[in-house]
Coordinates of C-alpha atoms and ligand atoms in Angstrom, one line a residue:
X1 CA 116.9 164.1 105.3
X2 CA 114.1 162.0 106.0
X3 CA 114.6 159.4 109.1
X4 CA 114.0 155.5 107.8
X5 CA 111.3 154.5 110.8
X6 CA 112.4 150.5 111.0
X7 CA 110.5 147.7 113.1
X8 CA 112.1 145.0 114.0
X9 CA 111.4 142.4 112.2
X10 CA 113.8 140.7 109.6
X11 CA 113.9 143.4 106.9
X12 CA 113.8 145.9 109.1
X13 CA 117.3 144.6 111.1
X14 CA 118.9 143.7 107.8
X15 CA 118.2 147.7 106.4
X16 CA 119.1 148.9 109.6
X17 CA 122.3 146.6 109.7
X18 CA 123.1 147.2 105.9
X19 CA 122.9 151.3 106.8
X20 CA 125.4 150.9 109.6
X21 CA 127.6 149.0 107.8
X22 CA 127.5 151.3 105.6
X23 CA 128.3 154.1 107.7
X24 CA 125.1 155.6 108.3
X25 CA 123.6 156.6 111.6
X26 CA 120.9 154.5 112.7
X27 CA 119.4 154.6 116.0
X28 CA 118.6 151.6 118.2
X29 CA 117.2 149.9 121.0
X30 CA 119.3 149.0 123.9
X31 CA 117.9 147.8 127.2
X32 CA 119.4 150.7 129.0
X33 CA 117.7 153.9 126.5
X34 CA 118.2 154.3 122.9
X35 CA 121.6 154.7 121.2
X36 CA 123.2 156.8 118.0
X37 CA 125.0 153.8 116.3
X38 CA 127.6 154.2 113.5
X39 CA 130.9 151.4 112.8
X40 CA 133.0 153.0 115.0
X41 CA 135.7 151.9 112.8
X42 CA 134.6 154.5 110.1
X43 CA 136.2 157.8 110.9
X44 CA 133.2 159.9 109.0
X45 CA 130.5 158.3 110.7
X46 CA 131.8 158.4 113.6
X47 CA 132.0 162.5 113.6
X48 CA 128.8 162.5 112.4
X49 CA 127.9 161.8 115.6
X50 CA 129.1 164.1 117.0
X51 CA 127.7 166.9 115.0
X52 CA 124.2 166.4 115.0
X53 CA 124.7 165.4 118.7
X54 CA 126.3 168.3 119.3
X55 CA 129.0 167.0 121.5
X56 CA 132.3 167.9 123.0
X57 CA 134.6 166.3 121.1
X58 CA 136.9 165.3 123.7
X59 CA 133.8 162.8 125.5
X60 CA 134.3 159.7 124.0
X61 CA 131.8 156.9 123.1
X62 CA 130.7 153.5 124.0
X63 CA 131.6 150.6 122.0
X64 CA 128.5 147.9 121.2
X65 CA 129.3 144.5 120.4
X66 CA 127.4 141.6 119.3
X67 CA 129.8 138.9 121.1
X68 CA 133.5 138.5 123.5
X69 CA 135.3 137.7 121.1
X70 CA 134.3 140.3 119.4
X71 CA 135.0 142.7 122.5
X72 CA 138.1 141.1 123.3
X73 CA 139.5 141.5 119.9
X74 CA 139.1 145.2 120.8
X75 CA 140.3 145.7 124.8
X76 CA 142.7 143.6 126.9
X77 CA 140.8 141.7 129.2
X78 CA 142.6 140.8 132.7
X79 CA 140.7 137.9 134.9
X80 CA 139.2 140.9 136.6
X81 CA 137.7 142.1 133.3
X82 CA 136.7 138.2 132.4
X83 CA 134.9 137.9 135.1
X84 CA 132.6 140.7 135.3
X85 CA 131.9 140.0 131.4
X86 CA 131.5 136.5 132.9
X87 CA 128.7 137.6 135.3
X88 CA 126.8 141.1 133.7
X89 CA 127.5 140.7 130.1
X90 CA 125.4 140.5 128.0
X91 CA 123.8 143.3 130.1
X92 CA 123.4 147.0 131.2
X93 CA 127.6 147.2 132.6
X94 CA 130.0 149.3 130.3
X95 CA 134.3 147.8 130.9
X96 CA 136.8 150.4 130.1
X97 CA 139.8 148.6 129.2
X98 CA 142.9 148.9 127.9
X99 CA 142.7 149.7 124.1
X100 CA 144.1 147.2 121.1
X101 CA 145.4 149.9 118.6
X102 CA 145.1 147.0 116.0
X103 CA 141.6 147.5 116.6
X104 CA 141.0 150.0 114.1
X105 CA 138.8 152.3 115.7
X106 CA 138.1 155.5 115.0
X107 CA 140.2 157.9 117.3
X108 CA 137.5 160.0 117.2
X109 CA 135.4 157.2 119.2
X110 CA 138.1 157.1 122.2
X111 CA 138.7 160.7 122.1
X112 CA 142.5 159.7 121.9
X113 CA 142.7 157.7 124.8
X114 CA 144.4 154.7 125.4
X115 CA 141.4 153.3 126.7
X116 CA 138.0 152.0 125.3
X117 CA 134.4 151.1 126.8
X118 CA 133.1 147.8 125.7
X119 CA 129.6 146.9 126.1
X120 CA 127.6 144.0 125.1
X121 CA 123.9 145.2 125.5
X122 CA 121.4 142.4 126.4
X123 CA 118.5 143.7 124.3
X124 CA 117.5 141.0 121.7
X125 CA 117.3 143.5 118.9
X126 CA 120.5 145.0 119.7
X127 CA 122.4 142.0 119.7
X128 CA 120.5 140.6 116.2
X129 CA 121.8 144.5 115.1
X130 CA 124.9 144.4 116.1
X131 CA 125.0 140.7 114.5
X132 CA 123.6 142.2 110.9
X133 CA 125.6 144.9 110.7
X134 CA 129.3 142.9 111.5
X135 CA 131.2 145.8 113.0
X136 CA 131.7 147.2 116.4
X137 CA 129.0 150.0 116.7
X138 CA 130.0 153.5 118.8
X139 CA 126.5 154.4 120.4
X140 CA 126.2 157.1 122.7
X141 CA 122.2 157.7 123.7
X142 CA 120.2 159.4 121.2
X143 CA 119.6 162.4 122.3
X144 CA 121.4 166.0 121.2
X145 CA 123.8 166.5 123.9
X146 CA 122.6 167.1 127.9
X147 CA 119.4 167.0 127.1
X148 CA 117.1 163.9 128.2
X149 CA 118.3 160.7 126.8
X150 CA 116.0 158.9 125.1
X151 CA 113.9 155.7 126.5
X152 CA 111.1 155.4 123.6
X153 CA 111.5 155.6 119.7
X154 CA 109.5 158.4 120.1
X155 CA 111.8 161.1 122.3
X156 CA 114.4 159.7 119.9
X157 CA 112.9 161.2 116.7
X158 CA 111.9 164.3 118.9
X159 CA 115.1 165.2 119.2
X160 CA 116.9 164.0 116.2
X161 CA 114.2 163.4 113.7
X162 CA 115.0 164.6 110.0
X163 CA 118.8 164.3 111.0
X164 CA 120.1 160.6 111.3
X165 CA 118.9 158.2 108.3
X166 CA 117.3 155.8 110.4
X167 CA 115.4 154.7 113.6
X168 CA 115.1 150.7 114.6
X169 CA 111.8 150.9 116.9
X170 CA 112.2 148.7 119.7
X171 CA 109.4 150.2 122.3
X172 CA 110.0 150.9 125.1
X173 CA 113.7 150.8 126.6
X174 CA 113.2 148.2 130.1
X175 CA 116.0 149.7 132.5
X176 CA 115.6 153.1 131.6
X177 CA 118.7 154.4 132.8
X178 CA 122.1 153.8 130.8
X179 CA 124.5 151.3 131.5
X180 CA 126.9 151.5 134.4
X181 CA 130.1 152.5 133.6
X182 CA 133.4 150.8 135.6
X183 CA 137.3 151.2 134.9
X184 CA 139.9 148.6 136.1
X185 CA 142.8 150.3 135.6
X186 CA 144.8 150.9 137.6
X187 CA 142.3 149.8 140.9
X188 CA 138.6 149.4 139.8
X189 CA 136.8 152.4 139.6
X190 CA 132.5 153.3 139.1
X191 CA 133.4 156.2 136.5
X192 CA 129.0 156.4 136.1
X193 CA 126.2 154.3 138.3
X194 CA 123.9 152.8 136.1
X195 CA 121.6 150.1 135.0
X196 CA 123.6 147.3 137.1
X197 CA 123.9 148.5 140.8
X198 CA 127.1 149.0 142.0
X199 CA 127.1 146.9 144.9
X200 CA 126.2 144.0 142.4
X201 CA 129.6 144.8 140.9
X202 CA 131.0 144.9 144.2
X203 CA 130.0 141.7 144.7
X204 CA 131.0 140.1 141.9
X205 CA 134.6 142.2 142.5
X206 CA 134.9 141.0 146.2
X207 CA 136.1 144.5 146.7
X208 CA 134.9 148.2 146.7
X209 CA 134.8 150.6 144.1
X210 CA 137.1 153.5 144.3
X211 CA 135.5 157.0 143.2
X212 CA 137.5 158.8 140.8
X213 CA 138.4 161.9 142.2
X214 CA 137.2 165.5 140.5
X215 CA 140.4 165.3 137.4
X216 CA 141.9 162.8 138.2
X217 CA 142.6 160.0 135.5
X218 CA 141.3 158.3 133.7
X219 CA 138.0 159.7 134.4
X220 CA 134.9 159.8 132.7
X221 CA 135.0 162.9 130.5
X222 CA 130.9 163.3 130.1
X223 CA 129.8 163.6 133.4
X224 CA 130.1 167.1 133.0
X225 CA 127.6 168.9 136.4
X226 CA 124.5 169.7 134.3
X227 CA 123.5 167.2 132.0
X228 CA 120.6 165.4 130.8
X229 CA 118.8 169.1 131.1
X230 CA 115.0 169.5 130.8
X231 CA 114.4 172.8 130.3
X232 CA 112.0 173.0 133.1
X233 CA 113.7 173.8 136.6
X234 CA 114.4 171.1 138.8
X235 CA 114.2 171.3 143.0
X236 CA 115.0 167.4 145.0
X237 CA 114.6 165.9 147.6
X238 CA 111.2 167.7 148.5
X239 CA 108.7 166.3 150.7
X240 CA 106.2 169.1 150.4
X241 CA 106.3 170.9 147.1
X242 CA 105.7 174.5 147.1
X243 CA 103.1 176.2 145.3
X244 CA 103.3 175.9 141.4
X245 CA 105.3 173.2 141.2
X246 CA 104.6 169.8 139.9
X247 CA 105.6 166.2 141.7
X248 CA 107.8 164.2 140.1
X249 CA 107.0 161.8 142.9
X250 CA 108.1 157.7 144.6
X251 CA 106.7 155.8 146.7
X252 CA 103.1 156.8 148.3
X253 CA 102.7 160.9 148.0
X254 CA 99.7 161.9 148.4
X255 CA 99.1 164.4 145.2
X256 CA 101.6 164.2 142.7
X257 CA 101.8 165.6 138.8
X258 CA 103.5 162.2 137.9
X259 CA 104.7 159.1 140.2
X260 CA 108.0 157.1 139.3
X261 CA 106.7 154.5 141.4
X262 CA 104.0 154.6 143.7
X263 CA 105.6 151.5 145.4
X264 CA 108.1 152.5 145.9
X265 CA 110.6 150.5 144.0
X266 CA 113.7 151.7 142.1
X267 CA 113.5 149.1 138.8
X268 CA 110.4 150.4 138.6
X269 CA 111.2 154.1 138.9
X270 CA 114.5 154.0 136.8
X271 CA 112.3 153.0 134.3
X272 CA 109.9 155.6 133.9
X273 CA 112.9 158.3 135.0
X274 CA 113.2 160.0 131.5
X275 CA 109.6 159.4 130.1
X276 CA 108.5 160.9 133.5
X277 CA 111.0 164.2 133.1
X278 CA 110.0 164.2 128.9
X279 CA 105.9 164.5 129.6
X280 CA 106.5 167.2 132.2
X281 CA 108.9 169.0 130.6
X282 CA 106.1 169.9 128.1
X283 CA 104.4 171.8 130.3
X284 CA 105.4 175.5 131.8
X285 CA 106.5 175.5 135.9
X286 CA 109.8 174.3 137.8
X287 CA 109.5 170.2 138.9
X288 CA 110.1 168.3 142.2
X289 CA 111.1 165.5 143.2
X290 CA 110.4 163.0 145.9
X291 CA 113.4 161.8 147.8
X292 CA 114.8 158.8 146.4
X293 CA 116.8 156.4 148.6
X294 CA 120.7 156.0 147.6
X295 CA 121.6 152.8 147.1
X296 CA 121.3 150.4 144.0
X297 CA 119.6 151.7 141.7
X298 CA 118.8 154.7 143.4
X299 CA 122.8 155.9 143.2
X300 CA 122.1 155.9 139.4
X301 CA 118.3 157.9 139.8
X302 CA 119.4 160.5 142.2
X303 CA 123.7 161.0 140.0
X304 CA 120.8 161.7 136.8
X305 CA 118.8 163.3 138.7
X306 CA 121.4 166.2 140.3
X307 CA 122.9 167.0 137.1
X308 CA 119.2 167.2 135.4
X309 CA 118.9 169.8 138.6
X310 CA 122.5 171.4 138.3
X311 CA 122.7 175.2 137.2
X312 CA 123.3 174.9 133.1
X313 CA 126.4 175.6 131.9
Ligands
TXA413 O1 123.6 152.6 128.5 C1 124.4 153.0 127.9 O2 125.5 153.1 128.2 C2 123.8 154.0 125.8 C3 123.3 153.0 125.5 C4 123.0 153.6 124.3 O3 124.6 151.7 126.0 N1 125.4 155.2 125.9 C5 125.7 155.8 126.1 O4 126.3 156.2 126.6 O5 124.7 156.6 127.5 P1 127.0 157.6 126.2 O6 128.3 158.1 125.2 O7 126.0 159.0 126.2 O8 127.8 157.6 127.7 C6 128.8 157.4 127.6 C7 130.2 157.8 128.8 C8 130.5 158.8 128.8 O9 130.2 159.4 130.2 C9 132.0 159.0 128.9 O10 132.6 160.2 129.1 C10 132.4 157.4 129.1 O11 131.2 157.0 129.0 N2 133.9 157.0 128.4 C11 134.3 156.4 127.0 N3 134.8 156.4 127.0 C12 135.7 156.3 128.0 C13 137.2 155.8 128.5 N4 138.2 155.3 127.3 N5 137.2 155.8 129.3 C14 136.5 156.9 130.4 N6 135.0 157.1 130.1 C15 134.5 156.8 128.7
MG414 MG1 124.2 160.1 127.4

C-alpha cells in the first residue's frame, strides 16, 4: 500500500477527511503527538488500528472530537467533567467518562469497558480534520505498539509507512508528550501524566487526584511497564555518564550528545523528548539521561522515561 502524504491545505484536509469517513486509516498531527485515526463507529477500521500497530486488543483507544457537543453525545458529563472541559479543552487533557451506549462507537474502541476516553485537541489542523471527517475519530499514537511515540510526520512514516492509507503532515508536535488522562469515577484519578500538568487539574478540581493502585479498576490498561521503548538501553537520573554511554542532558550538563533543554525548561524538554530518543536510537550504545525534576510536566517526562528504561516484556 502506498501511504498518501497530504499537506494541511484545504485540498489535503478534504482528502484526509474523506478517507477517514470512508473507513481508511489516516495519521494526523495533534499538539501532543501524531495520532493514527479511524472512524470510531467503524469496527473494521478500528480493528485495523490494532492490527497495524500490533496493539493488544484489551487496550482501549482515545476518541477525538471536534466539539464539546460531539463529546456530550458520546459520554455523560457531570458537573466536574463540564468544569474540566471548560478549563482545559481544547487541549492536552483526556477525560475518561461513562459511555453512552447509544453513541454507536465500535466496542473495539473501548475494549468492552463502560467508559470512554475523550479528547478535544487544540491543534488547528486536528480540529479542521475532525470537522471534515464528521465522525468521532479513534486515535492512539501513530507508532508500532511499544515503540517511541511520533512527534513528526517522518517518525510516522518510519514506523507505519506503507501500512496506512494517508498521513497528514502538520510539522512537529508542539507539546511533544501524550495527553494527561483523568478518570472521574468513582473519584478523580490521574490515569496517565501528560501534557497538562496534574497540578493544574488539581487546582481546577480543588482536590488532589488519586493515583490508581496497580490492578485497580478503572485502570488505564495502556500503562504497561515497558512502553515507549527505544532499542537502546536507558539509564536514568545520571549525573556522571559511564564510558560508552551517550548523555541525553537536561539543564547545564557539560558534555551531552543531545540536551532536552539546556536552560532546564520542562516544556522545551517535553517537546524534544521523543525526537531526541528517536535520534539517539539511530546509533548503537546505551543512553544515559540527566535527572529531571518530578513536578509539572517533569512527571509526564519521567513516566515516559521510566517506561522506556523498563526491562522488556
Ligand atoms: O495525546 C494523546 O493522548 C495521543 C494523541 C494521538 O491524542 N493519543 C494517545 O493514545 O496517546 P493512546 O492510545 O496511545 O493512549 C490511550 C490511553 C491508553 O493508555 C489507554 O489504556 C487509555 O488511554 N484509555 C483509553 N480508554 C480508556 C478507558 N475507558 N479507561 C481507562 N483508560 C483508557
Ligand atoms: Mg501510545
